[in-house]
Coordinates of C-alpha atoms in Angstrom, one line a residue:
X1 CA -1.4 42.9 -12.7
X2 CA 2.6 43.5 -13.4
X3 CA 3.6 41.9 -16.9
X4 CA 7.3 40.2 -16.8
X5 CA 9.4 42.6 -19.1
X6 CA 12.3 41.0 -21.5
X7 CA 15.3 42.7 -21.9
X8 CA 15.3 41.8 -25.8
X9 CA 12.7 43.1 -26.9
X10 CA 10.8 46.9 -26.2
X11 CA 8.1 47.5 -23.9
X12 CA 4.2 47.0 -25.1
X13 CA 1.6 48.4 -23.3
X14 CA -1.2 45.1 -23.6
X15 CA -4.6 46.1 -24.9
X16 CA -6.9 46.1 -21.8
X17 CA -10.5 46.2 -22.9
X18 CA -13.5 45.8 -20.3
X19 CA -12.7 42.2 -19.0
X20 CA -9.1 43.3 -18.4
X21 CA -9.3 43.0 -14.9
X22 CA -11.3 39.9 -14.6
X23 CA -8.9 38.1 -16.9
X24 CA -5.7 39.5 -15.5
X25 CA -6.9 38.0 -11.8
X26 CA -7.8 34.7 -13.5
X27 CA -4.5 34.9 -15.4
X28 CA -2.4 35.4 -12.4
X29 CA -2.1 32.0 -11.0
X30 CA -0.6 31.2 -14.3
X31 CA 2.2 33.2 -15.3
X32 CA 4.8 31.5 -13.4
X33 CA 4.3 28.1 -15.0
X34 CA 4.7 29.4 -18.6
X35 CA 3.0 31.9 -20.7
X36 CA -0.3 31.4 -22.7
X37 CA 0.3 29.9 -26.3
X38 CA 3.8 29.0 -25.3
X39 CA 4.6 32.6 -25.8
X40 CA 6.7 33.6 -23.6
X41 CA 9.6 30.8 -24.2
X42 CA 9.8 32.5 -27.9
X43 CA 11.6 35.2 -29.2
X44 CA 8.9 36.8 -31.1
X45 CA 6.5 37.1 -28.6
X46 CA 5.5 39.5 -26.3
X47 CA 3.2 38.9 -23.1
X48 CA -0.5 37.5 -22.5
X49 CA -3.1 37.5 -20.3
X50 CA -5.9 34.5 -20.3
X51 CA -7.8 32.5 -18.1
X52 CA -8.1 28.5 -17.1
X53 CA -7.2 26.7 -20.0
X54 CA -7.6 29.1 -23.0
X55 CA -4.4 31.1 -23.8
X56 CA -4.5 34.8 -24.8
X57 CA -1.5 35.9 -26.4
X58 CA -0.6 39.3 -27.7
X59 CA 2.1 38.9 -30.5
X60 CA 4.3 41.8 -31.9
X61 CA 7.3 42.2 -30.5
X62 CA 10.5 41.9 -32.7
X63 CA 12.1 44.1 -34.7
X64 CA 11.1 44.6 -37.8
X65 CA 7.3 42.7 -36.6
X66 CA 4.2 44.2 -37.7
X67 CA 1.9 45.5 -35.1
X68 CA -0.9 43.9 -34.1
X69 CA -2.3 41.1 -31.8
X70 CA -3.8 37.5 -32.2
X71 CA -6.1 34.7 -30.0
X72 CA -4.6 31.2 -29.5
X73 CA -6.6 28.9 -27.2
X74 CA -5.3 25.4 -26.0
X75 CA -7.8 23.0 -24.6
X76 CA -6.0 20.9 -21.8
X77 CA -1.9 20.3 -21.6
X78 CA -0.2 19.7 -24.5
X79 CA 1.0 16.5 -25.4
X80 CA 4.2 15.9 -23.0
X81 CA 6.1 14.1 -25.3
X82 CA 7.1 14.2 -29.2
X83 CA 5.7 11.5 -31.9
X84 CA 9.4 11.0 -32.4
X85 CA 9.7 9.6 -29.0
X86 CA 6.6 7.6 -29.3
X87 CA 7.9 5.8 -31.9
X88 CA 11.3 5.5 -30.2
X89 CA 9.2 3.9 -27.0
X90 CA 6.9 1.4 -29.6
X91 CA 10.1 0.5 -31.2
X92 CA 11.5 -0.8 -27.8
X93 CA 8.2 -2.2 -26.5
X94 CA 6.2 -3.6 -28.9
X95 CA 9.1 -6.2 -29.7
X96 CA 9.8 -7.0 -26.5
X97 CA 6.3 -8.0 -25.4
X98 CA 6.0 -10.0 -29.1
X99 CA 9.1 -11.7 -27.3
X100 CA 6.8 -12.5 -24.2
X101 CA 4.3 -14.0 -26.2
X102 CA 6.4 -15.8 -28.1
X103 CA 7.7 -17.1 -24.8
X104 CA 4.4 -18.0 -23.3
X105 CA 3.3 -19.9 -26.4
X106 CA 6.7 -21.8 -26.4
X107 CA 7.1 -22.8 -22.5
X108 CA 3.3 -22.5 -22.3
X109 CA 2.9 -26.3 -20.0
X110 CA -0.1 -28.3 -20.2
X111 CA -0.2 -28.7 -16.4
X112 CA 2.2 -30.1 -13.9
X113 CA 3.7 -33.5 -14.6
X114 CA 2.1 -36.9 -12.9
X115 CA 3.3 -38.2 -10.0
X116 CA 2.8 -40.9 -7.1
X117 CA 2.4 -39.4 -3.8
X118 CA 4.7 -39.8 -1.1
X119 CA 2.5 -38.9 2.2
X120 CA 5.4 -36.7 3.5
X121 CA 4.3 -32.9 3.9
X122 CA 2.1 -31.4 1.5
X123 CA 2.3 -34.3 -0.8
X124 CA -0.5 -36.3 0.5
X125 CA -4.4 -36.4 -0.2
X126 CA -6.4 -34.4 2.0
X127 CA -10.3 -33.9 2.9
X128 CA -12.6 -31.6 4.7
X129 CA -13.8 -32.8 8.3
X130 CA -16.2 -31.8 11.7
X131 CA -15.2 -32.6 14.9
X132 CA -18.5 -33.7 16.2
X133 CA -17.5 -34.5 20.0
X134 CA -15.0 -34.0 22.2
X135 CA -14.4 -35.8 25.7
X136 CA -11.7 -35.0 28.2
X137 CA -10.0 -38.0 30.1
X138 CA -6.9 -38.7 31.8
X139 CA -3.7 -39.1 29.6
X140 CA -2.5 -42.4 31.6
X141 CA -5.7 -44.0 30.4
X142 CA -5.0 -43.3 26.7
X143 CA -1.0 -43.4 27.2
X144 CA 0.6 -46.3 25.7
X145 CA 3.4 -47.1 28.5
X146 CA 1.3 -45.9 31.4
X147 CA 3.7 -45.7 33.5
X148 CA 5.0 -42.4 35.6
X149 CA 8.0 -40.7 33.7
X150 CA 11.5 -40.1 35.6
X151 CA 14.6 -37.4 34.7
X152 CA 14.9 -34.2 34.5
X153 CA 12.0 -32.3 33.8
X154 CA 13.7 -28.9 33.5
X155 CA 14.0 -30.0 29.6
X156 CA 11.2 -29.8 27.2
X157 CA 10.9 -33.5 26.7
X158 CA 11.2 -33.9 30.4
X159 CA 8.3 -31.4 30.8
X160 CA 6.4 -32.9 28.4
X161 CA 6.3 -36.6 29.6
X162 CA 4.9 -35.2 32.7
X163 CA 2.4 -33.2 31.4
X164 CA 1.2 -35.9 29.3
X165 CA 1.2 -38.4 32.1
X166 CA -0.1 -36.2 34.7
X167 CA -2.6 -33.8 32.6
X168 CA -5.9 -34.2 31.2
X169 CA -6.0 -35.5 27.5
X170 CA -8.9 -35.3 25.0
X171 CA -10.5 -37.9 22.5
X172 CA -11.8 -36.1 19.7
X173 CA -14.3 -37.6 17.4
X174 CA -14.2 -36.3 13.7
X175 CA -16.1 -36.9 10.8
X176 CA -15.0 -36.8 7.2
X177 CA -17.4 -34.6 5.1
X178 CA -15.5 -34.4 1.2
X179 CA -13.9 -37.7 -0.6
X180 CA -14.7 -41.4 -1.1
X181 CA -14.6 -42.0 2.8
X182 CA -17.6 -39.1 3.2
X183 CA -19.6 -39.8 6.6
X184 CA -16.8 -42.1 8.4
X185 CA -15.5 -41.3 11.5
X186 CA -12.4 -41.8 13.5
X187 CA -11.1 -40.6 17.1
X188 CA -7.9 -38.7 17.3
X189 CA -6.2 -37.9 21.0
X190 CA -5.0 -34.7 21.7
X191 CA -2.3 -34.0 24.4
X192 CA -2.2 -31.4 26.9
X193 CA 1.0 -29.9 25.5
X194 CA -0.4 -29.9 21.5
X195 CA 0.0 -26.5 20.0
X196 CA -3.7 -27.0 18.5
X197 CA -6.3 -28.2 20.8
X198 CA -9.9 -29.1 18.9
X199 CA -13.0 -28.2 20.0
X200 CA -16.8 -29.2 19.0
X201 CA -17.8 -27.8 15.8
X202 CA -14.5 -27.2 14.4
X203 CA -14.1 -27.2 10.6
X204 CA -10.5 -29.3 10.2
X205 CA -8.2 -30.6 7.7
X206 CA -7.6 -34.4 7.6
X207 CA -5.4 -36.4 5.6
X208 CA -5.9 -39.8 4.1
X209 CA -3.6 -42.5 3.4
X210 CA -5.4 -45.4 1.7
X211 CA -2.6 -48.2 2.2
X212 CA -2.8 -47.7 6.1
X213 CA -4.7 -49.4 8.2
X214 CA -8.8 -48.8 7.8
X215 CA -8.1 -47.6 11.4
X216 CA -5.6 -45.6 11.1
X217 CA -6.2 -44.3 6.9
X218 CA -7.5 -40.5 8.2
X219 CA -5.6 -38.2 10.6
X220 CA -5.9 -34.5 11.7
X221 CA -3.3 -32.0 9.9
X222 CA -4.8 -28.7 10.0
X223 CA -7.7 -26.1 10.8
X224 CA -9.7 -25.0 8.0
X225 CA -8.9 -21.5 7.8
X226 CA -11.1 -20.8 4.5
X227 CA -13.9 -18.7 6.1
X228 CA -11.7 -16.1 7.7
X229 CA -9.4 -15.8 5.2
X230 CA -11.9 -15.4 2.5
X231 CA -13.5 -12.7 5.0
X232 CA -10.3 -10.9 5.2
X233 CA -9.8 -11.2 1.0
X234 CA -13.2 -9.5 0.4
X235 CA -12.3 -6.7 3.2
X236 CA -9.5 -6.4 1.2
X237 CA -11.3 -6.0 -2.1
X238 CA -13.9 -4.0 -0.5
X239 CA -11.1 -1.3 0.7
X240 CA -9.2 -1.2 -2.6
X241 CA -12.6 -0.5 -4.7
X242 CA -13.8 1.8 -2.2
X243 CA -10.7 4.1 -2.0
X244 CA -9.2 3.4 -5.7
X245 CA -12.4 3.3 -7.3
X246 CA -11.9 2.1 -11.2
X247 CA -7.8 2.0 -10.6
X248 CA -8.4 -0.1 -8.0
X249 CA -11.0 -2.5 -9.6
X250 CA -8.4 -3.0 -12.3
X251 CA -5.5 -3.2 -9.4
X252 CA -7.8 -6.5 -8.2
X253 CA -8.4 -7.7 -11.9
X254 CA -4.6 -7.4 -12.8
X255 CA -3.6 -9.3 -9.1
X256 CA -6.0 -12.2 -9.8
X257 CA -4.3 -12.3 -13.4
X258 CA -0.9 -12.3 -11.9
X259 CA -2.1 -15.4 -10.0
X260 CA -3.2 -16.8 -12.4
X261 CA 0.2 -16.8 -14.8
X262 CA 1.9 -18.0 -11.5
X263 CA -0.3 -21.4 -10.9
X264 CA -1.0 -22.1 -14.9
X265 CA 2.1 -21.0 -16.6
X266 CA 5.7 -20.6 -14.0
X267 CA 4.9 -23.2 -11.6
X268 CA 3.8 -26.0 -13.8
X269 CA 6.6 -24.9 -16.4
X270 CA 9.1 -25.1 -13.9
X271 CA 8.3 -28.3 -12.9
X272 CA 8.1 -30.1 -16.6
X273 CA 12.0 -29.1 -16.2
X274 CA 11.9 -25.6 -18.3
X275 CA 14.7 -23.3 -17.4
X276 CA 13.3 -21.5 -13.6
X277 CA 15.2 -18.1 -14.8
X278 CA 13.9 -18.1 -18.1
X279 CA 10.5 -19.0 -16.8
X280 CA 10.7 -16.3 -14.2
X281 CA 12.1 -13.8 -16.5
X282 CA 8.9 -14.2 -19.1
X283 CA 6.3 -14.8 -16.7
X284 CA 7.5 -11.7 -14.5
X285 CA 7.5 -9.8 -17.5
X286 CA 3.9 -10.6 -18.9
X287 CA 2.7 -9.8 -15.7
X288 CA 4.6 -6.4 -15.3
X289 CA 2.9 -5.6 -18.7
X290 CA -0.2 -6.6 -17.9
X291 CA -0.3 -5.0 -14.4
X292 CA 1.1 -1.6 -15.5
X293 CA -0.9 -1.0 -18.6
X294 CA -4.3 -2.2 -17.1
X295 CA -3.8 0.1 -13.6
X296 CA -2.3 3.3 -15.4
X297 CA -3.3 3.1 -19.2
X298 CA -1.9 2.7 -22.2
X299 CA 0.6 6.0 -22.3
X300 CA 4.0 7.1 -22.8
X301 CA 4.1 7.7 -18.8
X302 CA 3.5 4.3 -18.4
X303 CA 5.6 2.9 -20.7
X304 CA 8.5 5.1 -19.1
X305 CA 7.7 3.0 -16.1
X306 CA 7.8 -0.5 -18.0
X307 CA 11.0 0.8 -19.4
X308 CA 12.8 1.2 -16.1
X309 CA 11.0 -1.7 -14.3
X310 CA 12.8 -3.8 -17.1
X311 CA 15.9 -2.5 -16.9
X312 CA 16.0 -2.8 -12.9
X313 CA 14.7 -6.4 -13.7
X314 CA 17.9 -7.4 -16.2
X315 CA 20.2 -5.5 -13.4
X316 CA 18.6 -8.2 -10.2
X317 CA 19.0 -11.3 -12.5
X318 CA 22.5 -10.3 -13.5
X319 CA 23.6 -9.7 -9.9
X320 CA 21.5 -12.6 -8.6
X321 CA 23.0 -15.1 -11.3
X322 CA 26.6 -14.0 -10.5
X323 CA 26.2 -13.8 -6.3
X324 CA 23.8 -16.8 -6.2
X325 CA 26.7 -19.0 -8.0
X326 CA 29.8 -16.9 -5.9
X327 CA 28.2 -17.8 -2.6
X328 CA 27.5 -21.3 -3.8
X329 CA 24.2 -21.0 -2.7
X330 CA 22.0 -24.3 -3.7
X331 CA 18.3 -23.2 -2.6
X332 CA 17.7 -26.7 -1.0
X333 CA 17.6 -25.5 2.5
X334 CA 14.5 -26.6 4.3
X335 CA 12.5 -30.0 4.0
X336 CA 10.3 -28.1 1.5
X337 CA 12.9 -27.7 -1.4
X338 CA 14.3 -30.9 -0.3
X339 CA 10.9 -32.4 -1.0
X340 CA 10.9 -30.8 -4.4
X341 CA 14.6 -31.8 -5.5
X342 CA 13.8 -35.6 -4.3
X343 CA 10.3 -35.4 -6.4
X344 CA 11.8 -33.6 -9.1
X345 CA 15.6 -33.9 -9.6
X346 CA 15.8 -32.2 -12.5
X347 CA 14.5 -29.0 -11.4
X348 CA 17.8 -26.4 -10.8
X349 CA 17.1 -25.2 -7.0
X350 CA 19.7 -22.6 -7.0
X351 CA 17.9 -21.1 -10.8
X352 CA 14.8 -21.7 -8.4
X353 CA 16.0 -19.4 -6.1
X354 CA 17.3 -16.9 -8.5
X355 CA 13.5 -16.9 -9.8
X356 CA 12.1 -16.1 -6.6
X357 CA 14.2 -13.3 -6.2
X358 CA 13.3 -11.8 -9.4
X359 CA 9.6 -12.4 -9.2
X360 CA 9.5 -11.4 -5.4
X361 CA 11.5 -8.0 -6.7
X362 CA 9.0 -7.4 -9.3
X363 CA 5.9 -5.8 -6.9
X364 CA 7.9 -3.2 -5.2
X365 CA 9.7 -1.9 -8.6
X366 CA 6.4 -1.6 -9.9
X367 CA 5.8 0.9 -6.7
X368 CA 8.9 2.9 -7.3
X369 CA 9.0 2.9 -10.8
X370 CA 5.5 4.4 -11.6
X371 CA 5.8 6.6 -8.5
X372 CA 9.0 8.3 -9.6
X373 CA 7.5 8.5 -13.4
X374 CA 4.3 10.2 -12.1
X375 CA 6.7 12.9 -9.9
X376 CA 8.3 13.8 -12.9
X377 CA 5.3 14.5 -15.0
X378 CA 3.3 16.1 -12.3
X379 CA 6.9 18.2 -12.0
X380 CA 6.5 19.1 -15.7
X381 CA 2.6 20.1 -15.7
X382 CA 3.7 22.2 -12.3
X383 CA 6.4 24.1 -14.3
X384 CA 6.2 23.3 -18.2
X385 CA 9.4 25.1 -18.9
X386 CA 11.7 23.0 -16.9
X387 CA 14.5 21.5 -18.8
X388 CA 15.5 17.5 -18.5
X389 CA 18.0 18.2 -16.0
X390 CA 16.0 20.2 -14.0
X391 CA 13.7 17.4 -13.7
X392 CA 16.1 15.4 -12.9
X393 CA 17.4 17.4 -9.8
X394 CA 13.8 17.4 -8.5
X395 CA 12.8 14.0 -9.2
X396 CA 15.7 12.4 -7.6
X397 CA 15.0 14.6 -4.5
X398 CA 11.7 12.7 -4.5
X399 CA 13.1 9.4 -5.4
X400 CA 16.1 9.3 -2.4
X401 CA 13.1 9.8 0.3
X402 CA 11.7 6.7 -1.6
X403 CA 14.7 5.0 -1.5
X404 CA 15.2 5.0 1.9
X405 CA 11.4 4.2 2.8
X406 CA 11.3 1.0 0.3
X407 CA 14.6 -0.6 1.6
X408 CA 14.1 -0.1 4.8
X409 CA 10.3 -2.2 4.5
X410 CA 12.1 -4.8 2.3
X411 CA 15.1 -5.7 4.5
X412 CA 12.1 -5.5 7.5
X413 CA 10.1 -7.8 5.5
X414 CA 12.4 -10.5 5.1
X415 CA 13.7 -10.3 8.7
X416 CA 9.9 -11.0 9.7
X417 CA 9.5 -13.9 7.5
X418 CA 12.8 -15.4 9.0
X419 CA 12.1 -14.1 12.4
X420 CA 11.6 -17.9 14.1
X421 CA 14.6 -18.9 12.3
X422 CA 16.9 -15.8 13.7
X423 CA 15.0 -16.2 17.2
X424 CA 16.9 -20.0 17.2
X425 CA 20.2 -18.7 16.3
X426 CA 19.7 -15.9 19.0
X427 CA 18.9 -18.9 21.5
X428 CA 21.8 -21.2 20.4
X429 CA 24.0 -17.7 20.8
X430 CA 25.6 -17.8 17.8
X431 CA 28.3 -15.0 16.3
X432 CA 26.7 -12.8 13.9
X433 CA 29.2 -14.2 11.4
X434 CA 28.2 -18.1 11.9
X435 CA 24.1 -16.7 11.4
X436 CA 25.3 -15.1 8.3
X437 CA 27.5 -17.9 6.8
X438 CA 24.5 -20.7 7.0
X439 CA 23.2 -21.1 3.8
X440 CA 19.8 -20.7 5.3
X441 CA 20.7 -17.3 6.0
X442 CA 22.7 -16.5 3.6
X443 CA 20.3 -16.8 0.9
X444 CA 17.9 -14.4 2.4
X445 CA 21.0 -12.1 2.6
X446 CA 21.8 -12.4 -1.2
X447 CA 17.8 -12.0 -1.8
X448 CA 17.5 -8.8 0.2
X449 CA 20.6 -7.3 -0.9
X450 CA 20.3 -7.7 -4.7
X451 CA 17.0 -7.2 -4.7
X452 CA 17.5 -3.3 -3.1
X453 CA 20.4 -3.1 -5.5
X454 CA 18.2 -3.1 -8.0
X455 CA 15.4 -0.6 -6.4
X456 CA 18.0 2.1 -5.7
X457 CA 18.9 1.9 -9.4
X458 CA 15.4 1.9 -10.1
X459 CA 15.0 5.2 -9.0
X460 CA 17.8 7.1 -10.8
X461 CA 16.9 5.1 -14.2
X462 CA 13.4 6.0 -14.1
X463 CA 13.6 9.1 -13.4
X464 CA 16.5 10.1 -16.0
X465 CA 13.9 8.1 -18.8
X466 CA 10.8 10.4 -17.4
X467 CA 12.7 13.6 -17.6
X468 CA 13.9 12.8 -21.4
X469 CA 10.9 12.0 -22.2
X470 CA 8.5 14.4 -20.4
X471 CA 10.8 17.3 -21.8
X472 CA 10.7 16.5 -25.3
X473 CA 8.0 18.4 -26.4
X474 CA 9.4 20.1 -29.6
X475 CA 9.0 24.3 -29.4
X476 CA 9.0 24.2 -33.0
X477 CA 5.9 21.7 -32.5
X478 CA 4.2 24.1 -30.2
X479 CA 4.6 26.9 -32.4
X480 CA 3.3 25.5 -35.4
X481 CA 0.3 24.7 -33.7
X482 CA -0.1 27.8 -32.8
X483 CA 0.3 29.3 -36.3
X484 CA -2.1 26.7 -37.8
X485 CA -5.4 29.2 -36.4
X486 CA -4.5 32.5 -36.2
X487 CA -7.0 35.0 -35.2
X488 CA -8.5 37.7 -37.2
X489 CA -5.6 40.2 -38.1
X490 CA -3.0 38.0 -36.6
X491 CA 0.6 38.8 -38.1
X492 CA 2.9 35.8 -38.7
X493 CA 5.8 35.1 -36.3
X494 CA 8.6 36.9 -37.5
X495 CA 10.6 33.5 -36.6
X496 CA 9.8 30.0 -36.4
X497 CA 13.0 29.4 -33.9
X498 CA 13.1 27.4 -30.9
X499 CA 12.4 28.9 -28.0
X500 CA 15.3 31.3 -25.8
X501 CA 17.2 28.9 -23.6
X502 CA 16.8 29.8 -20.1
X503 CA 19.6 30.5 -17.3
X504 CA 19.6 27.6 -15.5

């Protein structure tokens, strides 16, 4: 094996024993990524041979240094961060975690405040029921008018009227399976143009209005989809555990905790009148801490991802607050938000919109920050001699690819969710400017762009933090560890200074 020569030292012929060839062959794959016992980065070191994780260093190089050789063995990679930086990270994150806990304790609600049901939308009593019988009959025999419709049949209303007059309707008998009226039956007429058709044995959800006449207290509102949804959730959980194993199981646990925080803290606290932005910041911070540390372990690597996520969330909050106010977005754009505002007038709907932006961006931010931190750590393990600038440049190249895919994913996700709305604007032949200026679309544009800016910013921020932290392993500390256990006949290093600066 050819040993690299250092210009500052005289040539040195290594001692070769009977196993030298085997040791050289095993060490060949490790020479490019650093010397053994951290010797090649020192001015007092010569060169070394080693195998596997153990380093075998031959000392004796500098002027005035005595001859001889010593052995130093390192089991596994050295600690990637210094004790000083660990203290700095702890000094930042421990008060932050304490503040989150205090916020949870202060704002924790006792549950959603009670109110009288309006019977509108989701705000009504529902029960489970089963379709026991379906009979086909003429629509003319059940429609109130009974007359043949006239007029323009090219319109949707005219076409529906003709189908209702000339088509075959269905009379469904439904049995209530839960609640006070369990066992009661009622009938419902299903028109031929109705999107939801009923069939015998189908499980349905029925609305119950106790103040209505007895014959009209129940009506079908939806299909019971619990079984297919539960089966799909089971397949998802199985796939995560099979592929991710223990880490996948921890991801499912963190997902469950996130839903618990959402249902038992964030939503009830907003309904009780707490500031939606404050609640969202505290709730998303708690979700972030639990999810990242539970899935990736309590380490400096995870802490860097937490810091990068936190900085990006702060940027999203500032930009979101600025542009929601500047664009005069109220957050009250559809029937559901209108119902919320009617039931709880004290809720700040624009603050609720900002809270949704922060919570919605958190999941993608976790993905970006963890990926960038892991990339920098792996780059450091592959080449421990690389400085923080080199780590940053290599990591940011990976991050650029990540930015392109994540931003595209985020935009398409919002576009897919708003596809029916965009289709309506297309049918109306509205211009792009008109569509974008409407509040319903403008709030989605603000949501998408603010979240995307936070994602883009998280890449350089997290990469820089990770590069600084992972490259902070002090050479003097490594030298002290190597000198703490000298081999037989070993001599102390001529100098204990910092390593030579590599040419960049």
